[in-house]
CSV table of C-alpha atoms in Angstrom, one decimal:
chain,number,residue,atom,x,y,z
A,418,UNK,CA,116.4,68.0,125.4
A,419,UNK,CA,114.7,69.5,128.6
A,420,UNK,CA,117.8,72.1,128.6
A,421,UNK,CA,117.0,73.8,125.2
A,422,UNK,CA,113.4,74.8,126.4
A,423,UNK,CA,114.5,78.1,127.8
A,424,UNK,CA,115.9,79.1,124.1
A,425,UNK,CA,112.1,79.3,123.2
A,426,UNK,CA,111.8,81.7,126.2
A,427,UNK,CA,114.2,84.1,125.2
A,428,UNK,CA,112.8,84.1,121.4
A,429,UNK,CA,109.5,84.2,122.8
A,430,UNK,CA,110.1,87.4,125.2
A,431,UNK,CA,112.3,88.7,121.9
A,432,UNK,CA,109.6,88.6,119.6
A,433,UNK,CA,107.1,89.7,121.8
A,434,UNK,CA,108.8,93.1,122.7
A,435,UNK,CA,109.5,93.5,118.9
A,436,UNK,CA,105.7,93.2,118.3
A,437,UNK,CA,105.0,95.8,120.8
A,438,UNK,CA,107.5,98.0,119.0
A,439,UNK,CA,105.9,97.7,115.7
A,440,UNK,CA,102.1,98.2,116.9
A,441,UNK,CA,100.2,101.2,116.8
A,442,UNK,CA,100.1,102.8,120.1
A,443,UNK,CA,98.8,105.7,121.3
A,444,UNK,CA,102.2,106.6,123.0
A,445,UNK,CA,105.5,106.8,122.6
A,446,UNK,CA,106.5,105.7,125.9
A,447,UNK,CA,105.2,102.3,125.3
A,448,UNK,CA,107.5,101.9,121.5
A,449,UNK,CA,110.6,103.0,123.8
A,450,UNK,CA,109.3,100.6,127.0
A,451,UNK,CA,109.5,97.5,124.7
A,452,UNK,CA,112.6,98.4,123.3
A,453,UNK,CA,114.4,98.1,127.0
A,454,UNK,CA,111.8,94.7,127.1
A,455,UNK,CA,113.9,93.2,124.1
A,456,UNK,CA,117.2,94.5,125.7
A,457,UNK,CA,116.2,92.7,129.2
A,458,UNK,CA,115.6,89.5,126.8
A,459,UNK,CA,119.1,89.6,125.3
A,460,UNK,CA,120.1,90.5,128.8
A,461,UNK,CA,118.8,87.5,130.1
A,462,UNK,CA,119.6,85.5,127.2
A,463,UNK,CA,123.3,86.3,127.4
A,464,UNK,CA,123.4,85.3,130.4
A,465,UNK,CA,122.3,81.8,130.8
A,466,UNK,CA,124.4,81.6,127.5
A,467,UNK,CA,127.5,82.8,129.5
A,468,UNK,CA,126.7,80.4,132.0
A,469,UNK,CA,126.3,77.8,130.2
A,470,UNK,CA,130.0,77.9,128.3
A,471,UNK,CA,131.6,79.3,131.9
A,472,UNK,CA,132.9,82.6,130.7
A,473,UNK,CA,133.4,85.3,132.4
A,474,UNK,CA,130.6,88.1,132.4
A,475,UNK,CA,132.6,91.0,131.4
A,476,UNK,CA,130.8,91.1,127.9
A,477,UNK,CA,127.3,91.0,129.6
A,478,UNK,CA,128.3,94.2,131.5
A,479,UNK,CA,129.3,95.8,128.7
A,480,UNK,CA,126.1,95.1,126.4
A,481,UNK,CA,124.2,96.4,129.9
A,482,UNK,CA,126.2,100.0,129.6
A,483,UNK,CA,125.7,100.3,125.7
A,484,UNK,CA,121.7,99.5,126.6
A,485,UNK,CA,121.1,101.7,128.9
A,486,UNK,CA,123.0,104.8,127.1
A,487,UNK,CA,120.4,103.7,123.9
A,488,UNK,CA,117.6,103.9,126.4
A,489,UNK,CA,118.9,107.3,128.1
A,490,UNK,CA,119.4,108.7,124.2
A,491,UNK,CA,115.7,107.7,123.9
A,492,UNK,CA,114.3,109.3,127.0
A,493,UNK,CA,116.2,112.4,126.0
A,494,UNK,CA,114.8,112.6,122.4
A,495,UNK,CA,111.3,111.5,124.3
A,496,UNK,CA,111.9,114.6,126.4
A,497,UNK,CA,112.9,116.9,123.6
A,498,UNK,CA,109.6,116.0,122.0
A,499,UNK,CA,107.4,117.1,124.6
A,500,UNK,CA,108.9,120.2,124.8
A,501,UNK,CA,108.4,121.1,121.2
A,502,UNK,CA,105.0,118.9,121.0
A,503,UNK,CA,103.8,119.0,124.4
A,504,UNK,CA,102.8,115.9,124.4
A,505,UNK,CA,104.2,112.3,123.5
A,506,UNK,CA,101.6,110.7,120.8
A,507,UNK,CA,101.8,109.6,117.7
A,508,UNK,CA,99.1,111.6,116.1
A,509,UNK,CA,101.2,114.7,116.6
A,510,UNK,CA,103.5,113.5,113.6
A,511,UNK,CA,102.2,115.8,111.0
A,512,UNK,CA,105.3,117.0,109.2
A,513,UNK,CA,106.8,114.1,107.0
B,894,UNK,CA,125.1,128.9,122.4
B,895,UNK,CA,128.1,128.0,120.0
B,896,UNK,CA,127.2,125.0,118.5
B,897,UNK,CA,130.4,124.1,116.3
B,898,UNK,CA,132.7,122.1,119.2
B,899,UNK,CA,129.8,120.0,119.9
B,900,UNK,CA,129.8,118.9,116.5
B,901,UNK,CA,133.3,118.4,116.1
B,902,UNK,CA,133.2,116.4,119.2
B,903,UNK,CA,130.4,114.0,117.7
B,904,UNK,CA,131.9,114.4,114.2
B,905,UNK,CA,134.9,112.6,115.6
B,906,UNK,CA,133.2,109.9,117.8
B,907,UNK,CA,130.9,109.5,114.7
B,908,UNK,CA,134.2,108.7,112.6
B,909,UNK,CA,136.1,106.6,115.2
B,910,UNK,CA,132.7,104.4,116.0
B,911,UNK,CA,133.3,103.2,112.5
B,912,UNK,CA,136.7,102.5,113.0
B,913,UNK,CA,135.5,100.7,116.0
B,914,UNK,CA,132.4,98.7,113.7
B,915,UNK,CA,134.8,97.6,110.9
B,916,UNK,CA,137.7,96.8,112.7
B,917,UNK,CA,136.9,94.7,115.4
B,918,UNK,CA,137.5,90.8,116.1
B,919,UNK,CA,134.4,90.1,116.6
B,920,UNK,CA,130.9,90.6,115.7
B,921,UNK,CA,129.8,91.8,119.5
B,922,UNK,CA,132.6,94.5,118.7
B,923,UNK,CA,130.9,95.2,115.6
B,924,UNK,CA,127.9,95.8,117.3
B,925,UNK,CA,129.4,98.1,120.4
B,926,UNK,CA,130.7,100.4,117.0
B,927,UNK,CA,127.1,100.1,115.4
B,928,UNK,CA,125.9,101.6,118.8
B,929,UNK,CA,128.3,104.2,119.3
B,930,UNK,CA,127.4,105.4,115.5
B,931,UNK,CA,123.9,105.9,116.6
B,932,UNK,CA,124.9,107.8,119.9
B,933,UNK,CA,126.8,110.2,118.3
B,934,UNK,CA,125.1,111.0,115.2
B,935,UNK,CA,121.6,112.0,117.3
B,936,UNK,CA,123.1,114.7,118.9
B,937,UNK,CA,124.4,115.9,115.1
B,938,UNK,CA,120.4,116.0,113.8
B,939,UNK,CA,118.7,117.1,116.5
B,940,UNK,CA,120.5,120.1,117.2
B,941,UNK,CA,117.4,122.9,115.8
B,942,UNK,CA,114.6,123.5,118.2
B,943,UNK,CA,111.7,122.9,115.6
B,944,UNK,CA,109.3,120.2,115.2
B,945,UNK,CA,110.8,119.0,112.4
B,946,UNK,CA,113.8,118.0,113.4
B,947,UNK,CA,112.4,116.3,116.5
B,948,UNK,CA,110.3,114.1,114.4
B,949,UNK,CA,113.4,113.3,112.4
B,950,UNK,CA,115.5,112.5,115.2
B,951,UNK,CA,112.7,110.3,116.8
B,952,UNK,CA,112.3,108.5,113.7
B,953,UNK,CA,116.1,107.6,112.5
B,954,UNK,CA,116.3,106.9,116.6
B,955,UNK,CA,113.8,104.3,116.7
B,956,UNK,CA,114.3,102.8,113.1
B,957,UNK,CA,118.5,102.4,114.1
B,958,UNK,CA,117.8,101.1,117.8
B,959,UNK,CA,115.6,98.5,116.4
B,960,UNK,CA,117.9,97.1,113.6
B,961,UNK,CA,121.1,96.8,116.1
B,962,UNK,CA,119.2,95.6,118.6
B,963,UNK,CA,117.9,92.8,116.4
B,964,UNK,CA,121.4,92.0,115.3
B,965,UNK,CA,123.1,91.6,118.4
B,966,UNK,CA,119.8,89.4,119.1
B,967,UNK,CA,121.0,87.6,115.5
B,968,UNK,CA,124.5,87.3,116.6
B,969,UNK,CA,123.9,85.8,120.1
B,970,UNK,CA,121.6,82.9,118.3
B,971,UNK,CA,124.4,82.8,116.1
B,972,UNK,CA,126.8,82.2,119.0
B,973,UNK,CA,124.9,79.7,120.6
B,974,UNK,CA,124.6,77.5,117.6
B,975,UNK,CA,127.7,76.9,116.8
B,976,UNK,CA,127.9,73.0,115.7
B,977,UNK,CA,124.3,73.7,113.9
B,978,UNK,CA,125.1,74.5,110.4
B,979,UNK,CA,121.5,74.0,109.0
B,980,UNK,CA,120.7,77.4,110.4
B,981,UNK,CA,122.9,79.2,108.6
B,982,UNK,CA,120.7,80.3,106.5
B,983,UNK,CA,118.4,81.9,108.4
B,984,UNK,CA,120.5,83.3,110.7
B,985,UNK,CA,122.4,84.9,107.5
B,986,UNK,CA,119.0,86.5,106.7
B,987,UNK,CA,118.2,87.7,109.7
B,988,UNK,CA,121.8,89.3,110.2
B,989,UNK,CA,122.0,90.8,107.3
B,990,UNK,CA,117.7,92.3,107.0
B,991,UNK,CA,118.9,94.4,110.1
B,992,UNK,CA,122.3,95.5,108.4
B,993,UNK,CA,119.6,96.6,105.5
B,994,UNK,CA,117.6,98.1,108.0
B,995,UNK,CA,120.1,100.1,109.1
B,996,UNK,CA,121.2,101.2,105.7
B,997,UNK,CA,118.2,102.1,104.7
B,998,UNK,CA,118.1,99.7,101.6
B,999,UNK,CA,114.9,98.1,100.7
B,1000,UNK,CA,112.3,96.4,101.6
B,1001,UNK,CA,113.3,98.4,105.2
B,1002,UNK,CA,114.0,101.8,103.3
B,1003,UNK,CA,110.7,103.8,104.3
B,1004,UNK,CA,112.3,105.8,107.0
B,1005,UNK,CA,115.1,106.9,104.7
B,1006,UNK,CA,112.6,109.5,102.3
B,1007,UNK,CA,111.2,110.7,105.4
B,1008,UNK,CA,113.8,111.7,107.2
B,1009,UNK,CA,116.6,113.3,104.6
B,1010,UNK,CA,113.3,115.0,104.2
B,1011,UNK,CA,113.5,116.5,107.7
B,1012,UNK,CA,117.2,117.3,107.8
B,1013,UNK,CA,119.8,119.6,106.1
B,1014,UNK,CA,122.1,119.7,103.0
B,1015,UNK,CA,125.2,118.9,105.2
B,1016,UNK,CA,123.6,116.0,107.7
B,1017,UNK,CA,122.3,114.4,104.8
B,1018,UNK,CA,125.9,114.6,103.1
B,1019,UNK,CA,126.2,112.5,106.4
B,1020,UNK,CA,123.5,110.1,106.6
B,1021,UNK,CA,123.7,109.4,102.8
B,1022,UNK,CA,127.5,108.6,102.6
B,1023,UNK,CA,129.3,107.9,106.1
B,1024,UNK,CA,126.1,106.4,108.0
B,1025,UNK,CA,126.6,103.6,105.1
B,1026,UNK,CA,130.5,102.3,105.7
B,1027,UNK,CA,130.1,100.5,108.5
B,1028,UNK,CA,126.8,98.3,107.5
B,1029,UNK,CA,128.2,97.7,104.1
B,1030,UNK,CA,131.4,96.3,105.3
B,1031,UNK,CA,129.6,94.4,108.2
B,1032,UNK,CA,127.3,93.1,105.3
B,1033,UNK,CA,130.4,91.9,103.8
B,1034,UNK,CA,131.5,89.1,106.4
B,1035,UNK,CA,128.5,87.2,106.5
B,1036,UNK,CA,126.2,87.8,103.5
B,1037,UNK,CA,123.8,85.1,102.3
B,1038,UNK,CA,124.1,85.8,98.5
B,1039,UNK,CA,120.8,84.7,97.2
B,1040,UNK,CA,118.9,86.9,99.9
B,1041,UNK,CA,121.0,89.6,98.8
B,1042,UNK,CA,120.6,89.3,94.8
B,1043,UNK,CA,116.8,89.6,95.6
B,1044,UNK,CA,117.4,93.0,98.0
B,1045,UNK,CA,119.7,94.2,95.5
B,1046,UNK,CA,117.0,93.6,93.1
B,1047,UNK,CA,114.1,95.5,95.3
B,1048,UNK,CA,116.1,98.3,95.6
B,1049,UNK,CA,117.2,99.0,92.6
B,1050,UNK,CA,113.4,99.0,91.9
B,1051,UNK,CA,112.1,101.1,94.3
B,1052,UNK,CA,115.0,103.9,94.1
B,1053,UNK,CA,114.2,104.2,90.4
B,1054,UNK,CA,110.4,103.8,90.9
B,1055,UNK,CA,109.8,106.1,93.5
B,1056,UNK,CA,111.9,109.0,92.4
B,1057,UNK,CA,109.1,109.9,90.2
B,1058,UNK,CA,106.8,111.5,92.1
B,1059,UNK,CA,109.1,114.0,94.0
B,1060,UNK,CA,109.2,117.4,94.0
B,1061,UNK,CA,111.2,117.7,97.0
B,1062,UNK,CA,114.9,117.7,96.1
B,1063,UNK,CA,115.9,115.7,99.2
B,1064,UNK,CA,114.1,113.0,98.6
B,1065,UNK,CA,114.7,112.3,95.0
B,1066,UNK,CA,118.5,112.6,95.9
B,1067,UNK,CA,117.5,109.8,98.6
B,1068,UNK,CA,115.3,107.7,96.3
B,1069,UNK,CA,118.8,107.6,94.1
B,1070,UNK,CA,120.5,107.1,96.9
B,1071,UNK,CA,118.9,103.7,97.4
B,1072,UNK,CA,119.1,102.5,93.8
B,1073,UNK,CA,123.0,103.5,94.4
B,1074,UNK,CA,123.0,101.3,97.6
B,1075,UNK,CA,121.5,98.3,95.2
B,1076,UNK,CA,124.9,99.0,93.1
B,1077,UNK,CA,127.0,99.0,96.2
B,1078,UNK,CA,125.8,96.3,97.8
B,1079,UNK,CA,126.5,94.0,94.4
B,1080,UNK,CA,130.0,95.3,94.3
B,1081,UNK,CA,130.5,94.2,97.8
B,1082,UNK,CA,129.3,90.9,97.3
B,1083,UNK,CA,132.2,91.0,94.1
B,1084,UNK,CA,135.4,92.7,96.2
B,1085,UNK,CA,135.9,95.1,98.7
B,1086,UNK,CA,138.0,97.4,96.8
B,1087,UNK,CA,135.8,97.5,93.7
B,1088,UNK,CA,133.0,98.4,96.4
B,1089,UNK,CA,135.2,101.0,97.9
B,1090,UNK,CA,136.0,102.7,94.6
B,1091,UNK,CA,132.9,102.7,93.8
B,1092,UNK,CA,131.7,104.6,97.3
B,1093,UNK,CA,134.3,107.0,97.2
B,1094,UNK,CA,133.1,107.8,93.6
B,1095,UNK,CA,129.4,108.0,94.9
B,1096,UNK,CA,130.3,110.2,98.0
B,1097,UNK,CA,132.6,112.7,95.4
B,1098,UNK,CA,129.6,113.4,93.3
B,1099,UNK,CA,126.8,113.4,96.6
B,1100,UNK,CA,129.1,116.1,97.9
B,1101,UNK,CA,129.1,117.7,94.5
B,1102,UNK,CA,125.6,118.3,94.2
B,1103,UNK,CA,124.6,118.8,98.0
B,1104,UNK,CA,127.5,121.6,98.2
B,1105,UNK,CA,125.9,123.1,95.1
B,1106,UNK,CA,122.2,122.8,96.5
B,1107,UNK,CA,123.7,124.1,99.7
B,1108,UNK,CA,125.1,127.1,98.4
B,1109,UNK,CA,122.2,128.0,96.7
B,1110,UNK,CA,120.4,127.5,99.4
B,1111,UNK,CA,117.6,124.9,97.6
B,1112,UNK,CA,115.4,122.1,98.5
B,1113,UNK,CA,112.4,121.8,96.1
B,1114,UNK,CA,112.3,121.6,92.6
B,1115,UNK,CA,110.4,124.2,91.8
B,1116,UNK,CA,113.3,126.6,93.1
B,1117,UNK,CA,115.5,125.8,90.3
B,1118,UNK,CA,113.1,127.3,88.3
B,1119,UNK,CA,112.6,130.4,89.7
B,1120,UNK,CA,115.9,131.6,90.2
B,1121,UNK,CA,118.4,133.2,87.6
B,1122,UNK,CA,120.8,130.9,87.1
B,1123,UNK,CA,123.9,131.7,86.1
B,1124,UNK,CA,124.6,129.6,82.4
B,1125,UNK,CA,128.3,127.5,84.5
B,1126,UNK,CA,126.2,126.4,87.4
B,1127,UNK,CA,122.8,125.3,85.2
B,1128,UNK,CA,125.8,123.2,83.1
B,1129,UNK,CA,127.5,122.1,86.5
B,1130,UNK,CA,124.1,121.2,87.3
B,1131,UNK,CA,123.5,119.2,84.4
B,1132,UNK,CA,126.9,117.5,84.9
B,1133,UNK,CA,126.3,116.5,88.0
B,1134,UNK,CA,122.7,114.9,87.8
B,1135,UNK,CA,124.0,113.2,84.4
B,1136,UNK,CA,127.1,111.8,86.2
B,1137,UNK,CA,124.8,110.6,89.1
B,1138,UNK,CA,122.8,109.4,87.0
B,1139,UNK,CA,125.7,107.2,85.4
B,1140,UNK,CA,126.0,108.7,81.9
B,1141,UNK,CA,129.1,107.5,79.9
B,1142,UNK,CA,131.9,110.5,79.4
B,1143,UNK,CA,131.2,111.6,83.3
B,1144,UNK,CA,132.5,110.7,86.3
B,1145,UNK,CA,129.6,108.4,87.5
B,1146,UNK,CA,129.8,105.9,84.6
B,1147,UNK,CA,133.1,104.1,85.2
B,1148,UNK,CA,132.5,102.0,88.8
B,1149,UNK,CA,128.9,101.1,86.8
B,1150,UNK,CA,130.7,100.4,83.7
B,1151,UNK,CA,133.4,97.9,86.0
B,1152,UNK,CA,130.3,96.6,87.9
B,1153,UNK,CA,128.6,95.8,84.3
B,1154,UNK,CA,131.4,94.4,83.1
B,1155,UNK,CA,131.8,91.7,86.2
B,1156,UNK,CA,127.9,90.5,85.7
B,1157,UNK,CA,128.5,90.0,81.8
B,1158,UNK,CA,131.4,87.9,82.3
B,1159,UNK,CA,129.8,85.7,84.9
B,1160,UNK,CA,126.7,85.7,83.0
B,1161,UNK,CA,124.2,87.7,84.7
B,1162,UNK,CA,122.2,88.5,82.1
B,1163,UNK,CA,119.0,89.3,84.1
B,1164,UNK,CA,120.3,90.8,87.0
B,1165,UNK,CA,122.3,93.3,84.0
B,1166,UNK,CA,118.8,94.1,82.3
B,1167,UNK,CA,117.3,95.0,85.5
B,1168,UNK,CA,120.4,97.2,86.4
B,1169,UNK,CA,120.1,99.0,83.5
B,1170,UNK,CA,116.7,99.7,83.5
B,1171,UNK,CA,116.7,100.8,86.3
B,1172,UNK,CA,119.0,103.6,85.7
B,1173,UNK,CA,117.4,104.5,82.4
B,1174,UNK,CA,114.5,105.8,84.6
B,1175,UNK,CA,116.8,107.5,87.1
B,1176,UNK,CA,118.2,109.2,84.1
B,1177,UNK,CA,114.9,110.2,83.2
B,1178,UNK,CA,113.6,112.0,85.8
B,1179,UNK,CA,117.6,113.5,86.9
B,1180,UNK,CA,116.9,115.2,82.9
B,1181,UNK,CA,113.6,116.0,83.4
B,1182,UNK,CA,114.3,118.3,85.7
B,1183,UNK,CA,117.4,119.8,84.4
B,1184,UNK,CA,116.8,120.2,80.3
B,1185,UNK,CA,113.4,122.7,79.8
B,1186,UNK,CA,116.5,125.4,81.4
B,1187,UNK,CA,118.8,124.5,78.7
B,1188,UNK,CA,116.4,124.6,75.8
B,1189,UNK,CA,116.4,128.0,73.3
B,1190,UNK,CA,113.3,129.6,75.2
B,1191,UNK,CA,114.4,128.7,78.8
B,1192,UNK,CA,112.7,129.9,81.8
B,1193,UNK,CA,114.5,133.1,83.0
B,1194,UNK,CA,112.8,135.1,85.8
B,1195,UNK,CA,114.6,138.8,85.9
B,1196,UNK,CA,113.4,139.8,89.5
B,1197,UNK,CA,115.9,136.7,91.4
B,1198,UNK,CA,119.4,137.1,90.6
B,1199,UNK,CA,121.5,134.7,92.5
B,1200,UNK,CA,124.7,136.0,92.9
B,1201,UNK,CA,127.2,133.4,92.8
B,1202,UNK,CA,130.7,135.2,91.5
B,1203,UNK,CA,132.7,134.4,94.9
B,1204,UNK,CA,131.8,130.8,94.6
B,1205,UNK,CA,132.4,130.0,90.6
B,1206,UNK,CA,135.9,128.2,91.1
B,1207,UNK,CA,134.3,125.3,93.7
B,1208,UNK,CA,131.9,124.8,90.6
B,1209,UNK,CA,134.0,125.5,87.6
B,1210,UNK,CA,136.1,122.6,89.7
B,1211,UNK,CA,133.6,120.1,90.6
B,1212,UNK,CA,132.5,120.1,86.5
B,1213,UNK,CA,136.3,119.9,85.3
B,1214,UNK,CA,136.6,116.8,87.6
B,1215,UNK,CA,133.4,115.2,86.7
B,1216,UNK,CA,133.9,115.5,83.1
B,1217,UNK,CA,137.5,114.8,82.8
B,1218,UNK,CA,137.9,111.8,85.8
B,1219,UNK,CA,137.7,108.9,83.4
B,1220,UNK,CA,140.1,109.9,80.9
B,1221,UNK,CA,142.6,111.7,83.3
B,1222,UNK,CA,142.5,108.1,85.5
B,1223,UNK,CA,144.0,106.6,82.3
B,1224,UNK,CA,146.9,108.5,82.7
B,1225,UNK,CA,147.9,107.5,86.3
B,1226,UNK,CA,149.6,104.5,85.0
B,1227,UNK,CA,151.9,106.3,82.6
């Protein structure tokens, strides 16, 4: 049973980066930092889970290029918010 | 800076990433079309340069990344417990909460007010109709039906419930958007088809009203008031919100009436009441707004003509087909 511990890592690492994303931070850096935290967990989950049924890693590479275009599409809006904001916090959210 | 080929450009990716979501073989496919959706539909909302939009595109970004990252999160646990079938459950659940989340249905639907709040007429045409497909038929392969009663339940609540208190046009059209998703998302759990005439019904009398509320250039309540209204487009009105709103000779009643008439044969009786209800209050506020203009002393300012004569025939159109659908379907199968 020793080689199912590591599935409590990866739901450990999942729910922490999803707890991070729901907390109140003073940034909004840190909401899109622990979104790339939960893709690095599936990351790494997907691949000991690859391993593990010898397939081929195609799939993983795939999931890594759809990630990081999420993560570049949240930069951007990031980026687009301190240019109409001029900064990146949360208390700036006045209009809905 | 000419924005229209942009738009096409995402318009069609937007399309095809559903083609993509519903069609693939397997669920990681499902997920690369769920992604894709997202990509291209940002760049559609957060074209403006004004806060407002910025906030909305943040927003829908960070409520859609979460739900599909979740699910592909769902579907690899999934994957790697394939001789475990006591998890189904959960895993069901968990699956289908982010599909929710991603439709905006309840008890994940507080994003959805807030941001058809922060966009316009024709991107909400978007996000209340097409943004939908692909969860829905997602939803469809792998539901866990008693989890889903109980959502369907929730939101057929909340969508009547918290259309009270609007004044915003936007929002009440997207509080009754989310007591329509409680409809759909029963109709999927009967067939398919019955869940795809009923959507294409929905999206026929969305785009009715938002073309009409887009022509006339209106967002809150309060402008129906103050403008001049000709007598065809306060009755197209009417029509419309009463069709909505599911009202028997219009177009909106018949995929209700088909939907009633599945849970009274199977014996639903609860889940019925609640539906109905339900709708009774959405038919209450859709006439509160509508009636005090056809009353004998209605409200008629003189100083704000709106000038609609170029425009009559797209109206005069929209309230022949919502008023004659049910009994001109009868005659397809002459």
């Amino acid at each position: 049973m020793l080689i199912y511990d590591i599935w409590f890592l990866f739901i450990y690492m999942f729910f922490i980066g999803n707890l991070i994303f729901v907390s109140k931070n003073k940034h909004l850096l840190v909401v899109l930092l622990s979104l790339e935290f939960i893709v690095l967990s599936i990351f790494f989950f997907f691949l000991v889970l690859l391993m593990f049924i010898d397939y081929d890693m195609y799939m993983l590479m795939v999931f890594l290029v759809f990630s990081v275009c999420e993560g570049s599409l949240g930069l951007s809006i990031l980026v687009s918010m301190i240019r109409s904001h001029g900064n990146d916090y949360f208390q700036s959210f006045s209009m809905l | 800076m000419n924005n229209n080929s942009n738009k096409m450009f995402f318009l069609f990716i937007l399309f095809f990433s559903t083609l993509i979501s519903i069609s693939s073989n397997s669920w990681f496919g499902c997920w690369i079309g769920l992604e894709i959706n997202l990509l291209s539909f940002i760049p559609l909302i957060s074209n403006s340069k004004n806060l407002l939009s910025v906030e909305t595109s943040l927003k829908y970004f960070l409520t859609q990344s979460l739900a599909s990252i979740n699910f592909l999160f769902m579907i690899l646990i999934k994957f790697s417990l394939l001789k475990n079938f006591d998890m189904n459950n959960i895993i069901s659940i968990m699956m289908n909460s982010s599909l929710l989340m991603k439709m905006g249905s309840a008890p994940f639907h507080f994003w959805f007010p807030n941001i058809v709040e922060g966009l316009s007429w024709m991107n909400n045409f978007m996000l209340m109709t097409w943004q939908k497909i692909s969860p829905m038929i997602l939803l469809s392969y792998y539901f866990n039906k008693n989890f889903l009663i109980f959502m369907i339940i929730m939101n057929l609540i909340i969508g009547s419930l918290g259309g009270l208190n609007q004044t915003s046009l936007r929002k009440l059209l997207a509080f009754s958007s989310i007591n329509n998703l409680g409809w759909m998302i029963f109709s999927i759990m009967i067939s398919e088809n019955l869940w795809l005439f009923y959507f294409l019904i929905y999206s026929m009398m969305i785009f009715m009203m938002i073309s009409l509320f887009f022509l006339m250039n209106m967002y809150f309540m309060n402008q129906l008031f103050i403008n001049n209204m000709n007598f065809f487009i306060k009755l197209n009105l009417l029509i419309n919100f009463l069709s909505l709103g599911g009202l028997p000779p219009f177009m909106g009643f018949m995929p209700k009436w088909i939907i009633i008439n599945f849970l009274l044969i199977n014996k639903f009786y609860f889940l019925t009441f609640i539906f109905m209800m339900t709708s009774l209050i959405i038919i209450y506020y859709y006439i509160r707004i509508i009636y005090s203009s056809f009353m004998f002393n209605y409200f008629k300012m003189k100083w704000m003509n709106l000038l609609m004569k170029n425009n009559m025939s797209l109206i005069n159109l929209s309230s022949f087909i919502s008023i004659s659908s049910m009994i001109l379907s009868t005659f397809i199968f002459m």
